[in-house]
Amino acid sequence: MNDWNKNGKYDMSDSFIDYNMANNGTSGASSDWWKWVLFAIIVGVCPPIGIIIFLGILIFG
């Protein structure tokens, strides 16, 4: 098991994170497909705003 909070021991908060990661029910890549479709529409309508949004995603993550 991982020490997610980096306190040197596997405790209740690490167990909680492990449980939620194992039982999330959605995968990150497949649940975010609509964001890329929306982004493509925005870029198609107004490219400068799409570039600003893309740079914001790269910077702020």
PDB file as gemmi writes it, atoms N, CA and C in Angstrom:
CRYST1    1.000    1.000    1.000  90.00  90.00  90.00 P 1                      
ATOM      1  N   MET A   1       0.822  -1.177   0.000  1.00  0.00           N  
ATOM      2  CA  MET A   1       0.000   0.000   0.000  1.00  0.00           C  
ATOM      3  C   MET A   1       0.874   1.252   0.000  1.00  0.00           C  
ATOM      4  N   ASN A   2       0.364   2.314  -0.560  1.00  0.00           N  
ATOM      5  CA  ASN A   2       1.122   3.561  -0.677  1.00  0.00           C  
ATOM      6  C   ASN A   2       0.901   4.472   0.517  1.00  0.00           C  
ATOM      7  N   ASP A   3       1.922   5.234   0.835  1.00  0.00           N  
ATOM      8  CA  ASP A   3       1.835   6.263   1.869  1.00  0.00           C  
ATOM      9  C   ASP A   3       1.514   7.579   1.163  1.00  0.00           C  
ATOM     10  N   TRP A   4       0.235   7.811   0.886  1.00  0.00           N  
ATOM     11  CA  TRP A   4      -0.190   8.932   0.058  1.00  0.00           C  
ATOM     12  C   TRP A   4       0.101  10.284   0.698  1.00  0.00           C  
ATOM     13  N   ASN A   5      -0.031  10.399   2.001  1.00  0.00           N  
ATOM     14  CA  ASN A   5       0.187  11.702   2.640  1.00  0.00           C  
ATOM     15  C   ASN A   5       1.629  11.880   3.119  1.00  0.00           C  
ATOM     16  N   LYS A   6       2.488  10.938   2.809  1.00  0.00           N  
ATOM     17  CA  LYS A   6       3.938  11.013   3.062  1.00  0.00           C  
ATOM     18  C   LYS A   6       4.271  11.321   4.520  1.00  0.00           C  
ATOM     19  N   ASN A   7       3.570  10.665   5.445  1.00  0.00           N  
ATOM     20  CA  ASN A   7       3.880  10.878   6.862  1.00  0.00           C  
ATOM     21  C   ASN A   7       4.692   9.723   7.457  1.00  0.00           C  
ATOM     22  N   GLY A   8       5.126   8.787   6.621  1.00  0.00           N  
ATOM     23  CA  GLY A   8       5.992   7.716   7.077  1.00  0.00           C  
ATOM     24  C   GLY A   8       5.279   6.467   7.540  1.00  0.00           C  
ATOM     25  N   LYS A   9       3.969   6.446   7.515  1.00  0.00           N  
ATOM     26  CA  LYS A   9       3.226   5.256   7.926  1.00  0.00           C  
ATOM     27  C   LYS A   9       1.944   5.140   7.114  1.00  0.00           C  
ATOM     28  N   TYR A  10       1.441   3.927   7.012  1.00  0.00           N  
ATOM     29  CA  TYR A  10       0.177   3.682   6.319  1.00  0.00           C  
ATOM     30  C   TYR A  10      -0.934   3.804   7.352  1.00  0.00           C  
ATOM     31  N   ASP A  11      -1.723   4.879   7.241  1.00  0.00           N  
ATOM     32  CA  ASP A  11      -2.751   5.132   8.248  1.00  0.00           C  
ATOM     33  C   ASP A  11      -4.137   5.191   7.609  1.00  0.00           C  
ATOM     34  N   MET A  12      -5.100   5.695   8.367  1.00  0.00           N  
ATOM     35  CA  MET A  12      -6.488   5.708   7.919  1.00  0.00           C  
ATOM     36  C   MET A  12      -6.698   6.576   6.677  1.00  0.00           C  
ATOM     37  N   SER A  13      -6.011   7.709   6.578  1.00  0.00           N  
ATOM     38  CA  SER A  13      -6.188   8.559   5.399  1.00  0.00           C  
ATOM     39  C   SER A  13      -5.633   7.884   4.149  1.00  0.00           C  
ATOM     40  N   ASP A  14      -4.531   7.146   4.284  1.00  0.00           N  
ATOM     41  CA  ASP A  14      -4.005   6.392   3.140  1.00  0.00           C  
ATOM     42  C   ASP A  14      -4.974   5.291   2.722  1.00  0.00           C  
ATOM     43  N   SER A  15      -5.572   4.638   3.690  1.00  0.00           N  
ATOM     44  CA  SER A  15      -6.554   3.600   3.406  1.00  0.00           C  
ATOM     45  C   SER A  15      -7.773   4.174   2.689  1.00  0.00           C  
ATOM     46  N   PHE A  16      -8.212   5.357   3.118  1.00  0.00           N  
ATOM     47  CA  PHE A  16      -9.350   6.026   2.486  1.00  0.00           C  
ATOM     48  C   PHE A  16      -9.053   6.335   1.024  1.00  0.00           C  
ATOM     49  N   ILE A  17      -7.863   6.850   0.742  1.00  0.00           N  
ATOM     50  CA  ILE A  17      -7.486   7.170  -0.634  1.00  0.00           C  
ATOM     51  C   ILE A  17      -7.407   5.892  -1.476  1.00  0.00           C  
ATOM     52  N   ASP A  18      -6.812   4.828  -0.931  1.00  0.00           N  
ATOM     53  CA  ASP A  18      -6.747   3.558  -1.658  1.00  0.00           C  
ATOM     54  C   ASP A  18      -8.144   3.037  -1.979  1.00  0.00           C  
ATOM     55  N   TYR A  19      -9.047   3.108  -1.007  1.00  0.00           N  
ATOM     56  CA  TYR A  19     -10.410   2.625  -1.205  1.00  0.00           C  
ATOM     57  C   TYR A  19     -11.106   3.417  -2.309  1.00  0.00           C  
ATOM     58  N   ASN A  20     -11.000   4.745  -2.270  1.00  0.00           N  
ATOM     59  CA  ASN A  20     -11.668   5.571  -3.273  1.00  0.00           C  
ATOM     60  C   ASN A  20     -11.077   5.398  -4.658  1.00  0.00           C  
ATOM     61  N   MET A  21      -9.780   5.176  -4.744  1.00  0.00           N  
ATOM     62  CA  MET A  21      -9.177   4.948  -6.055  1.00  0.00           C  
ATOM     63  C   MET A  21      -9.605   3.600  -6.623  1.00  0.00           C  
ATOM     64  N   ALA A  22      -9.765   2.598  -5.779  1.00  0.00           N  
ATOM     65  CA  ALA A  22     -10.160   1.270  -6.240  1.00  0.00           C  
ATOM     66  C   ALA A  22     -11.640   1.210  -6.601  1.00  0.00           C  
ATOM     67  N   ASN A  23     -12.461   2.041  -5.970  1.00  0.00           N  
ATOM     68  CA  ASN A  23     -13.915   1.971  -6.164  1.00  0.00           C  
ATOM     69  C   ASN A  23     -14.490   3.222  -6.798  1.00  0.00           C  
ATOM     70  N   ASN A  24     -13.717   3.873  -7.618  1.00  0.00           N  
ATOM     71  CA  ASN A  24     -14.157   5.123  -8.228  1.00  0.00           C  
ATOM     72  C   ASN A  24     -15.275   4.888  -9.234  1.00  0.00           C  
ATOM     73  N   GLY A  25     -15.172   3.866 -10.061  1.00  0.00           N  
ATOM     74  CA  GLY A  25     -16.234   3.541 -11.007  1.00  0.00           C  
ATOM     75  C   GLY A  25     -16.103   4.228 -12.358  1.00  0.00           C  
ATOM     76  N   THR A  26     -15.291   5.268 -12.473  1.00  0.00           N  
ATOM     77  CA  THR A  26     -15.083   5.924 -13.762  1.00  0.00           C  
ATOM     78  C   THR A  26     -13.594   6.027 -14.020  1.00  0.00           C  
ATOM     79  N   SER A  27     -13.252   5.921 -15.253  1.00  0.00           N  
ATOM     80  CA  SER A  27     -11.848   6.110 -15.608  1.00  0.00           C  
ATOM     81  C   SER A  27     -11.663   7.540 -16.074  1.00  0.00           C  
ATOM     82  N   GLY A  28     -10.548   8.118 -15.774  1.00  0.00           N  
ATOM     83  CA  GLY A  28     -10.315   9.522 -16.080  1.00  0.00           C  
ATOM     84  C   GLY A  28     -10.383   9.844 -17.563  1.00  0.00           C  
ATOM     85  N   ALA A  29      -9.794   9.019 -18.390  1.00  0.00           N  
ATOM     86  CA  ALA A  29      -9.727   9.323 -19.809  1.00  0.00           C  
ATOM     87  C   ALA A  29     -11.089   9.235 -20.481  1.00  0.00           C  
ATOM     88  N   SER A  30     -11.877   8.237 -20.154  1.00  0.00           N  
ATOM     89  CA  SER A  30     -13.152   8.070 -20.847  1.00  0.00           C  
ATOM     90  C   SER A  30     -14.225   8.999 -20.312  1.00  0.00           C  
ATOM     91  N   SER A  31     -14.092   9.494 -19.095  1.00  0.00           N  
ATOM     92  CA  SER A  31     -15.123  10.362 -18.554  1.00  0.00           C  
ATOM     93  C   SER A  31     -14.924  11.814 -18.964  1.00  0.00           C  
ATOM     94  N   ASP A  32     -13.780  12.155 -19.551  1.00  0.00           N  
ATOM     95  CA  ASP A  32     -13.492  13.531 -19.930  1.00  0.00           C  
ATOM     96  C   ASP A  32     -13.583  13.783 -21.432  1.00  0.00           C  
ATOM     97  N   TRP A  33     -14.176  12.876 -22.177  1.00  0.00           N  
ATOM     98  CA  TRP A  33     -14.217  13.026 -23.619  1.00  0.00           C  
ATOM     99  C   TRP A  33     -14.998  14.255 -24.042  1.00  0.00           C  
ATOM    100  N   TRP A  34     -16.033  14.633 -23.304  1.00  0.00           N  
ATOM    101  CA  TRP A  34     -16.872  15.769 -23.670  1.00  0.00           C  
ATOM    102  C   TRP A  34     -16.121  17.082 -23.566  1.00  0.00           C  
ATOM    103  N   LYS A  35     -15.101  17.153 -22.700  1.00  0.00           N  
ATOM    104  CA  LYS A  35     -14.326  18.385 -22.577  1.00  0.00           C  
ATOM    105  C   LYS A  35     -13.560  18.670 -23.859  1.00  0.00           C  
ATOM    106  N   TRP A  36     -13.040  17.612 -24.480  1.00  0.00           N  
ATOM    107  CA  TRP A  36     -12.290  17.801 -25.727  1.00  0.00           C  
ATOM    108  C   TRP A  36     -13.217  18.166 -26.878  1.00  0.00           C  
ATOM    109  N   VAL A  37     -14.434  17.636 -26.870  1.00  0.00           N  
ATOM    110  CA  VAL A  37     -15.408  18.012 -27.902  1.00  0.00           C  
ATOM    111  C   VAL A  37     -15.778  19.488 -27.744  1.00  0.00           C  
ATOM    112  N   LEU A  38     -16.041  19.907 -26.505  1.00  0.00           N  
ATOM    113  CA  LEU A  38     -16.351  21.310 -26.241  1.00  0.00           C  
ATOM    114  C   LEU A  38     -15.194  22.212 -26.631  1.00  0.00           C  
ATOM    115  N   PHE A  39     -13.982  21.799 -26.312  1.00  0.00           N  
ATOM    116  CA  PHE A  39     -12.798  22.574 -26.676  1.00  0.00           C  
ATOM    117  C   PHE A  39     -12.677  22.702 -28.196  1.00  0.00           C  
ATOM    118  N   ALA A  40     -12.926  21.615 -28.937  1.00  0.00           N  
ATOM    119  CA  ALA A  40     -12.855  21.653 -30.397  1.00  0.00           C  
ATOM    120  C   ALA A  40     -13.901  22.603 -30.979  1.00  0.00           C  
ATOM    121  N   ILE A  41     -15.092  22.628 -30.387  1.00  0.00           N  
ATOM    122  CA  ILE A  41     -16.133  23.543 -30.865  1.00  0.00           C  
ATOM    123  C   ILE A  41     -15.717  24.988 -30.616  1.00  0.00           C  
ATOM    124  N   ILE A  42     -15.175  25.273 -29.428  1.00  0.00           N  
ATOM    125  CA  ILE A  42     -14.739  26.632 -29.108  1.00  0.00           C  
ATOM    126  C   ILE A  42     -13.631  27.079 -30.057  1.00  0.00           C  
ATOM    127  N   VAL A  43     -12.667  26.201 -30.332  1.00  0.00           N  
ATOM    128  CA  VAL A  43     -11.576  26.541 -31.251  1.00  0.00           C  
ATOM    129  C   VAL A  43     -12.119  26.771 -32.655  1.00  0.00           C  
ATOM    130  N   GLY A  44     -13.109  25.985 -33.046  1.00  0.00           N  
ATOM    131  CA  GLY A  44     -13.697  26.170 -34.371  1.00  0.00           C  
ATOM    132  C   GLY A  44     -14.453  27.471 -34.510  1.00  0.00           C  
ATOM    133  N   VAL A  45     -15.096  27.924 -33.437  1.00  0.00           N  
ATOM    134  CA  VAL A  45     -15.873  29.156 -33.482  1.00  0.00           C  
ATOM    135  C   VAL A  45     -14.978  30.385 -33.319  1.00  0.00           C  
ATOM    136  N   CYS A  46     -14.065  30.329 -32.356  1.00  0.00           N  
ATOM    137  CA  CYS A  46     -13.210  31.480 -32.073  1.00  0.00           C  
ATOM    138  C   CYS A  46     -11.817  30.989 -31.676  1.00  0.00           C  
ATOM    139  N   PRO A  47     -10.913  30.827 -32.642  1.00  0.00           N  
ATOM    140  CA  PRO A  47      -9.580  30.275 -32.359  1.00  0.00           C  
ATOM    141  C   PRO A  47      -8.776  31.008 -31.281  1.00  0.00           C  
ATOM    142  N   PRO A  48      -8.806  32.355 -31.199  1.00  0.00           N  
ATOM    143  CA  PRO A  48      -8.011  33.003 -30.144  1.00  0.00           C  
ATOM    144  C   PRO A  48      -8.439  32.604 -28.725  1.00  0.00           C  
ATOM    145  N   ILE A  49      -9.728  32.451 -28.498  1.00  0.00           N  
ATOM    146  CA  ILE A  49     -10.190  32.022 -27.171  1.00  0.00           C  
ATOM    147  C   ILE A  49      -9.750  30.583 -26.910  1.00  0.00           C  
ATOM    148  N   GLY A  50      -9.790  29.747 -27.931  1.00  0.00           N  
ATOM    149  CA  GLY A  50      -9.334  28.368 -27.780  1.00  0.00           C  
ATOM    150  C   GLY A  50      -7.865  28.284 -27.434  1.00  0.00           C  
ATOM    151  N   ILE A  51      -7.064  29.146 -28.026  1.00  0.00           N  
ATOM    152  CA  ILE A  51      -5.631  29.160 -27.711  1.00  0.00           C  
ATOM    153  C   ILE A  51      -5.408  29.593 -26.267  1.00  0.00           C  
ATOM    154  N   ILE A  52      -6.149  30.598 -25.822  1.00  0.00           N  
ATOM    155  CA  ILE A  52      -6.028  31.064 -24.433  1.00  0.00           C  
ATOM    156  C   ILE A  52      -6.440  29.959 -23.462  1.00  0.00           C  
ATOM    157  N   ILE A  53      -7.527  29.249 -23.768  1.00  0.00           N  
ATOM    158  CA  ILE A  53      -7.973  28.146 -22.904  1.00  0.00           C  
ATOM    159  C   ILE A  53      -6.923  27.041 -22.885  1.00  0.00           C  
ATOM    160  N   PHE A  54      -6.370  26.703 -24.043  1.00  0.00           N  
ATOM    161  CA  PHE A  54      -5.359  25.655 -24.111  1.00  0.00           C  
ATOM    162  C   PHE A  54      -4.118  26.020 -23.297  1.00  0.00           C  
ATOM    163  N   LEU A  55      -3.670  27.258 -23.398  1.00  0.00           N  
ATOM    164  CA  LEU A  55      -2.525  27.710 -22.616  1.00  0.00           C  
ATOM    165  C   LEU A  55      -2.845  27.683 -21.132  1.00  0.00           C  
ATOM    166  N   GLY A  56      -4.076  28.027 -20.767  1.00  0.00           N  
ATOM    167  CA  GLY A  56      -4.489  27.950 -19.366  1.00  0.00           C  
ATOM    168  C   GLY A  56      -4.468  26.543 -18.836  1.00  0.00           C  
ATOM    169  N   ILE A  57      -4.888  25.592 -19.678  1.00  0.00           N  
ATOM    170  CA  ILE A  57      -4.847  24.168 -19.272  1.00  0.00           C  
ATOM    171  C   ILE A  57      -3.411  23.723 -19.075  1.00  0.00           C  
ATOM    172  N   LEU A  58      -2.525  24.130 -19.966  1.00  0.00           N  
ATOM    173  CA  LEU A  58      -1.120  23.744 -19.827  1.00  0.00           C  
ATOM    174  C   LEU A  58      -0.476  24.340 -18.579  1.00  0.00           C  
ATOM    175  N   ILE A  59      -0.806  25.589 -18.275  1.00  0.00           N  
ATOM    176  CA  ILE A  59      -0.181  26.269 -17.146  1.00  0.00           C  
ATOM    177  C   ILE A  59      -0.767  25.795 -15.816  1.00  0.00           C  
ATOM    178  N   PHE A  60      -2.098  25.750 -15.715  1.00  0.00           N  
ATOM    179  CA  PHE A  60      -2.757  25.465 -14.445  1.00  0.00           C  
ATOM    180  C   PHE A  60      -3.176  24.010 -14.268  1.00  0.00           C  
ATOM    181  N   GLY A  61      -3.023  23.230 -15.305  1.00  0.00           N  
ATOM    182  CA  GLY A  61      -3.160  21.858 -15.226  1.00  0.00           C  
ATOM    183  C   GLY A  61      -4.266  21.024 -15.160  1.00  0.00           C  
TER     184      GLY A  61                                                      
END                                                                             
